[in-house]
mmCIF file of C-alpha atoms in Angstrom:
data_model
loop_
_atom_site.group_PDB
_atom_site.id
_atom_site.type_symbol
_atom_site.label_atom_id
_atom_site.label_comp_id
_atom_site.label_asym_id
_atom_site.label_seq_id
_atom_site.Cartn_x
_atom_site.Cartn_y
_atom_site.Cartn_z
ATOM 1 C CA UNK A 1 161.616 120.828 -5.781
ATOM 2 C CA UNK A 2 160.351 121.247 -9.326
ATOM 3 C CA UNK A 3 163.768 121.806 -10.905
ATOM 4 C CA UNK A 4 163.244 125.422 -11.919
ATOM 5 C CA UNK A 5 165.845 128.134 -11.643
ATOM 6 C CA UNK A 6 165.649 131.799 -12.481
ATOM 7 C CA UNK A 7 168.464 134.211 -13.186
ATOM 8 C CA UNK A 8 169.319 136.741 -12.107
ATOM 9 C CA UNK A 9 167.629 136.606 -8.708
ATOM 10 C CA UNK A 10 167.964 140.350 -8.192
ATOM 11 C CA UNK A 11 168.584 143.124 -10.673
ATOM 12 C CA UNK A 12 168.629 146.906 -10.605
ATOM 13 C CA UNK A 13 168.565 148.611 -13.965
ATOM 14 C CA UNK A 14 167.944 152.037 -15.411
ATOM 15 C CA UNK A 15 164.927 153.229 -17.335
ATOM 16 C CA UNK A 16 165.273 152.633 -21.055
ATOM 17 C CA UNK A 17 167.683 149.711 -20.888
ATOM 18 C CA UNK A 18 166.804 146.242 -22.176
ATOM 19 C CA UNK A 19 166.667 143.460 -19.608
ATOM 20 C CA UNK A 20 166.474 139.705 -20.108
ATOM 21 C CA UNK A 21 165.374 137.282 -17.416
ATOM 22 C CA UNK A 22 166.004 133.580 -17.766
ATOM 23 C CA UNK A 23 163.977 130.620 -16.607
ATOM 24 C CA UNK A 24 165.547 127.180 -16.787
ATOM 25 C CA UNK A 25 163.859 123.848 -16.086
ATOM 26 C CA UNK A 26 165.268 120.367 -15.784
ATOM 27 C CA UNK A 27 161.885 118.613 -16.043
ATOM 28 C CA UNK A 28 161.413 118.724 -19.827
ATOM 29 C CA UNK A 29 157.878 120.047 -19.386
ATOM 30 C CA UNK A 30 156.085 121.500 -22.340
ATOM 31 C CA UNK A 31 154.368 124.468 -20.705
ATOM 32 C CA UNK A 32 156.194 127.443 -19.216
ATOM 33 C CA UNK A 33 154.814 130.739 -17.921
ATOM 34 C CA UNK A 34 156.031 134.182 -16.900
ATOM 35 C CA UNK A 35 154.119 136.112 -14.241
ATOM 36 C CA UNK A 36 154.648 139.367 -12.428
ATOM 37 C CA UNK A 37 153.473 139.960 -8.891
ATOM 38 C CA UNK A 38 152.712 143.387 -7.515
ATOM 39 C CA UNK A 39 150.984 144.518 -4.317
ATOM 40 C CA UNK A 40 147.272 144.903 -4.918
ATOM 41 C CA UNK A 41 147.343 142.951 -8.175
ATOM 42 C CA UNK A 42 148.379 139.450 -7.289
ATOM 43 C CA UNK A 43 149.973 137.232 -9.928
ATOM 44 C CA UNK A 44 149.376 138.318 -13.504
ATOM 45 C CA UNK A 45 150.339 136.361 -16.592
ATOM 46 C CA UNK A 46 152.744 138.097 -18.988
ATOM 47 C CA UNK A 47 153.439 135.428 -21.609
ATOM 48 C CA UNK A 48 153.406 131.681 -21.796
ATOM 49 C CA UNK A 49 154.805 128.941 -23.989
ATOM 50 C CA UNK A 50 153.304 125.632 -25.025
ATOM 51 C CA UNK A 51 156.372 124.327 -26.818
ATOM 52 C CA UNK A 52 159.615 125.308 -28.484
ATOM 53 C CA UNK A 53 159.002 128.456 -30.519
ATOM 54 C CA UNK A 54 155.304 128.411 -29.508
ATOM 55 C CA UNK A 55 154.362 131.345 -27.308
ATOM 56 C CA UNK A 56 151.312 133.464 -26.613
ATOM 57 C CA UNK A 57 150.419 136.632 -24.748
ATOM 58 C CA UNK A 58 148.964 136.910 -21.300
ATOM 59 C CA UNK A 59 146.983 139.746 -19.776
ATOM 60 C CA UNK A 60 149.928 142.141 -19.225
ATOM 61 C CA UNK A 61 152.182 141.504 -22.226
ATOM 62 C CA UNK A 62 152.788 145.105 -23.371
ATOM 63 C CA UNK A 63 156.472 146.001 -23.132
ATOM 64 C CA UNK A 64 157.578 142.362 -22.855
ATOM 65 C CA UNK A 65 158.707 139.752 -25.330
ATOM 66 C CA UNK A 66 159.640 136.117 -24.868
ATOM 67 C CA UNK A 67 161.594 133.446 -26.639
ATOM 68 C CA UNK A 68 161.853 129.700 -26.296
ATOM 69 C CA UNK A 69 164.448 128.094 -28.532
ATOM 70 C CA UNK A 70 164.950 125.053 -26.280
ATOM 71 C CA UNK A 71 162.528 123.111 -24.128
ATOM 72 C CA UNK A 72 164.440 123.916 -20.965
ATOM 73 C CA UNK A 73 164.803 127.686 -21.357
ATOM 74 C CA UNK A 74 162.192 130.438 -21.467
ATOM 75 C CA UNK A 75 163.492 133.996 -21.730
ATOM 76 C CA UNK A 76 161.593 137.159 -20.841
ATOM 77 C CA UNK A 77 162.849 140.446 -22.285
ATOM 78 C CA UNK A 78 161.871 143.927 -21.239
ATOM 79 C CA UNK A 79 162.602 145.755 -24.430
ATOM 80 C CA UNK A 80 163.034 149.182 -22.795
ATOM 81 C CA UNK A 81 162.566 148.976 -19.061
ATOM 82 C CA UNK A 82 160.224 151.441 -17.344
ATOM 83 C CA UNK A 83 159.656 152.123 -13.652
ATOM 84 C CA UNK A 84 156.214 150.491 -13.931
ATOM 85 C CA UNK A 85 157.997 147.214 -14.645
ATOM 86 C CA UNK A 86 159.576 147.182 -11.202
ATOM 87 C CA UNK A 87 158.166 143.959 -9.841
ATOM 88 C CA UNK A 88 158.824 140.401 -8.793
ATOM 89 C CA UNK A 89 158.867 138.073 -11.787
ATOM 90 C CA UNK A 90 158.045 134.399 -11.411
ATOM 91 C CA UNK A 91 158.484 131.643 -13.917
ATOM 92 C CA UNK A 92 156.320 128.544 -13.703
ATOM 93 C CA UNK A 93 156.184 125.181 -15.414
ATOM 94 C CA UNK A 94 153.333 122.796 -15.865
ATOM 95 C CA UNK A 95 153.503 119.068 -16.545
ATOM 96 C CA UNK A 96 150.063 119.344 -18.133
ATOM 97 C CA UNK A 97 149.210 115.745 -17.613
ATOM 98 C CA UNK A 98 145.543 116.680 -17.936
ATOM 99 C CA UNK A 99 145.861 119.063 -15.036
ATOM 100 C CA UNK A 100 146.735 122.704 -14.699
ATOM 101 C CA UNK A 101 149.126 122.390 -11.770
ATOM 102 C CA UNK A 102 151.951 124.861 -11.963
ATOM 103 C CA UNK A 103 155.284 124.872 -10.155
ATOM 104 C CA UNK A 104 157.158 128.069 -9.622
ATOM 105 C CA UNK A 105 160.737 129.205 -9.696
ATOM 106 C CA UNK A 106 162.187 131.294 -6.859
ATOM 107 C CA UNK A 107 161.507 134.613 -8.580
ATOM 108 C CA UNK A 108 163.520 137.591 -9.801
ATOM 109 C CA UNK A 109 163.266 140.941 -8.044
ATOM 110 C CA UNK A 110 163.667 143.665 -10.655
ATOM 111 C CA UNK A 111 164.005 147.338 -9.817
ATOM 112 C CA UNK A 112 163.948 149.909 -12.594
ATOM 113 C CA UNK A 113 165.287 153.287 -11.474
ATOM 114 C CA UNK B 1 133.267 141.023 -11.412
ATOM 115 C CA UNK B 2 136.781 139.657 -11.030
ATOM 116 C CA UNK B 3 137.367 136.149 -12.342
ATOM 117 C CA UNK B 4 138.566 134.841 -8.984
ATOM 118 C CA UNK B 5 137.765 136.533 -5.701
ATOM 119 C CA UNK B 6 138.848 135.682 -2.182
ATOM 120 C CA UNK B 7 138.125 136.803 1.353
ATOM 121 C CA UNK B 8 140.184 139.980 1.712
ATOM 122 C CA UNK B 9 141.586 139.141 5.144
ATOM 123 C CA UNK B 10 143.914 139.380 6.909
ATOM 124 C CA UNK B 11 142.991 136.574 9.248
ATOM 125 C CA UNK B 12 144.668 136.653 12.654
ATOM 126 C CA UNK B 13 143.969 133.496 14.640
ATOM 127 C CA UNK B 14 145.444 131.870 17.749
ATOM 128 C CA UNK B 15 147.362 128.629 17.561
ATOM 129 C CA UNK B 16 145.033 125.643 17.535
ATOM 130 C CA UNK B 17 142.146 127.516 15.951
ATOM 131 C CA UNK B 18 140.212 126.405 12.906
ATOM 132 C CA UNK B 19 140.114 128.871 10.036
ATOM 133 C CA UNK B 20 138.256 128.783 6.730
ATOM 134 C CA UNK B 21 138.949 130.642 3.515
ATOM 135 C CA UNK B 22 136.455 131.098 0.727
ATOM 136 C CA UNK B 23 136.978 131.744 -2.960
ATOM 137 C CA UNK B 24 134.480 132.411 -5.754
ATOM 138 C CA UNK B 25 135.047 132.114 -9.485
ATOM 139 C CA UNK B 26 133.108 133.494 -12.426
ATOM 140 C CA UNK B 27 133.741 131.005 -15.257
ATOM 141 C CA UNK B 28 131.259 128.165 -14.947
ATOM 142 C CA UNK B 29 133.313 126.148 -17.459
ATOM 143 C CA UNK B 30 136.326 125.941 -15.118
ATOM 144 C CA UNK B 31 137.286 122.381 -14.299
ATOM 145 C CA UNK B 32 140.485 122.554 -12.251
ATOM 146 C CA UNK B 33 140.902 124.210 -8.891
ATOM 147 C CA UNK B 34 143.830 124.584 -6.524
ATOM 148 C CA UNK B 35 145.015 126.170 -3.338
ATOM 149 C CA UNK B 36 148.555 127.523 -3.174
ATOM 150 C CA UNK B 37 150.387 129.012 -0.241
ATOM 151 C CA UNK B 38 152.928 131.766 -0.524
ATOM 152 C CA UNK B 39 155.329 132.712 2.227
ATOM 153 C CA UNK B 40 156.599 136.259 2.436
ATOM 154 C CA UNK B 41 159.050 137.018 -0.399
ATOM 155 C CA UNK B 42 158.893 133.441 -1.674
ATOM 156 C CA UNK B 43 157.330 131.712 -4.641
ATOM 157 C CA UNK B 44 153.807 130.254 -4.516
ATOM 158 C CA UNK B 45 153.736 126.544 -3.729
ATOM 159 C CA UNK B 46 150.962 124.122 -4.534
ATOM 160 C CA UNK B 47 149.135 123.186 -1.339
ATOM 161 C CA UNK B 48 146.433 120.970 -2.762
ATOM 162 C CA UNK B 49 144.179 120.371 -5.698
ATOM 163 C CA UNK B 50 140.439 120.607 -5.104
ATOM 164 C CA UNK B 51 138.304 117.718 -6.279
ATOM 165 C CA UNK B 52 134.568 117.610 -6.832
ATOM 166 C CA UNK B 53 134.035 115.228 -3.939
ATOM 167 C CA UNK B 54 136.161 117.297 -1.589
ATOM 168 C CA UNK B 55 139.533 116.188 -0.329
ATOM 169 C CA UNK B 56 141.566 116.199 2.816
ATOM 170 C CA UNK B 57 145.289 116.272 3.481
ATOM 171 C CA UNK B 58 146.095 116.102 7.156
ATOM 172 C CA UNK B 59 144.784 119.279 8.785
ATOM 173 C CA UNK B 60 143.693 120.761 5.464
ATOM 174 C CA UNK B 61 140.318 120.170 3.806
ATOM 175 C CA UNK B 62 139.295 121.576 0.440
ATOM 176 C CA UNK B 63 135.773 121.634 -0.908
ATOM 177 C CA UNK B 64 134.204 122.615 -4.193
ATOM 178 C CA UNK B 65 130.652 123.771 -4.796
ATOM 179 C CA UNK B 66 130.120 123.940 -8.552
ATOM 180 C CA UNK B 67 126.526 125.145 -8.337
ATOM 181 C CA UNK B 68 127.555 128.198 -6.336
ATOM 182 C CA UNK B 69 130.977 128.438 -7.987
ATOM 183 C CA UNK B 70 132.971 128.581 -4.814
ATOM 184 C CA UNK B 71 135.887 126.766 -3.265
ATOM 185 C CA UNK B 72 136.838 126.605 0.361
ATOM 186 C CA UNK B 73 139.918 125.706 2.375
ATOM 187 C CA UNK B 74 139.653 124.675 6.009
ATOM 188 C CA UNK B 75 142.702 124.548 8.245
ATOM 189 C CA UNK B 76 142.261 122.766 11.571
ATOM 190 C CA UNK B 77 144.545 123.060 14.612
ATOM 191 C CA UNK B 78 146.433 126.031 13.155
ATOM 192 C CA UNK B 79 150.211 126.075 13.607
ATOM 193 C CA UNK B 80 152.541 129.059 13.607
ATOM 194 C CA UNK B 81 154.035 127.624 10.418
ATOM 195 C CA UNK B 82 150.674 128.006 8.665
ATOM 196 C CA UNK B 83 151.173 131.774 8.583
ATOM 197 C CA UNK B 84 151.266 132.662 4.883
ATOM 198 C CA UNK B 85 149.132 134.002 2.074
ATOM 199 C CA UNK B 86 146.722 131.471 0.564
ATOM 200 C CA UNK B 87 145.955 131.766 -3.131
ATOM 201 C CA UNK B 88 142.911 130.308 -4.839
ATOM 202 C CA UNK B 89 143.602 129.226 -8.431
ATOM 203 C CA UNK B 90 141.122 128.318 -11.165
ATOM 204 C CA UNK B 91 141.773 127.237 -14.711
ATOM 205 C CA UNK B 92 140.709 129.432 -17.605
ATOM 206 C CA UNK B 93 140.624 128.700 -21.354
ATOM 207 C CA UNK B 94 143.754 128.129 -23.447
ATOM 208 C CA UNK B 95 145.987 126.360 -20.941
ATOM 209 C CA UNK B 96 146.017 129.166 -18.414
ATOM 210 C CA UNK B 97 145.033 129.620 -14.810
ATOM 211 C CA UNK B 98 143.790 132.639 -12.912
ATOM 212 C CA UNK B 99 145.137 133.436 -9.461
ATOM 213 C CA UNK B 100 143.017 135.055 -6.826
ATOM 214 C CA UNK B 101 144.436 138.016 -4.909
ATOM 215 C CA UNK B 102 145.190 135.872 -1.866
ATOM 216 C CA UNK B 103 144.163 135.873 1.767
ATOM 217 C CA UNK B 104 146.755 136.514 4.433
ATOM 218 C CA UNK B 105 146.814 134.321 7.537
ATOM 219 C CA UNK B 106 148.740 135.062 10.701
ATOM 220 C CA UNK B 107 148.707 132.421 13.413
ATOM 221 C CA UNK B 108 149.460 133.986 16.778
ATOM 222 C CA UNK B 109 151.104 132.183 19.720
#
């Protein structure tokens, strides 16, 4: 196992509320990623981080923000949740030793009602 | 054209069969290629990297054709436990990778 945990694992929330998902790694890897996975779209990158306080947008970043104040934690915030953000969210880490291999956490199932 | 495309599937094969998946990518500058498997309601897991010379891991063989920009995965002697979705992954600029949509495999007793 790659030493990645995500919390919460399941969450139901109401439209308009803020939601924060947490990804925690024990590997001390530099690169961390947040993806969402939806039927018909596959895995899509939301945001990623290449170091503490260093983050960048992915292809579906609207409505999401991230923060990384420690190497081991990467937080994803839905500023005002919408029903279109109902999805499965995966965090991934990459050792980046001249490769692009990524290792995934178990995922968070988020339902916005 | 999508950056990474895969056979749409699903593939339904009997136990013991050989099955091949194909994947094409659009960025000729891509250098790293992978196959992941994803079980239902689980996270994707790295199955194998794909090297220029081709590589084999037990019943699994991956090949890369840079000229045609495609990657293949061959599974021999299919087992029930091979039933999953197989994702083709290709690196893109700026430390990112692109995931294909996946091909579903069901191995039938």
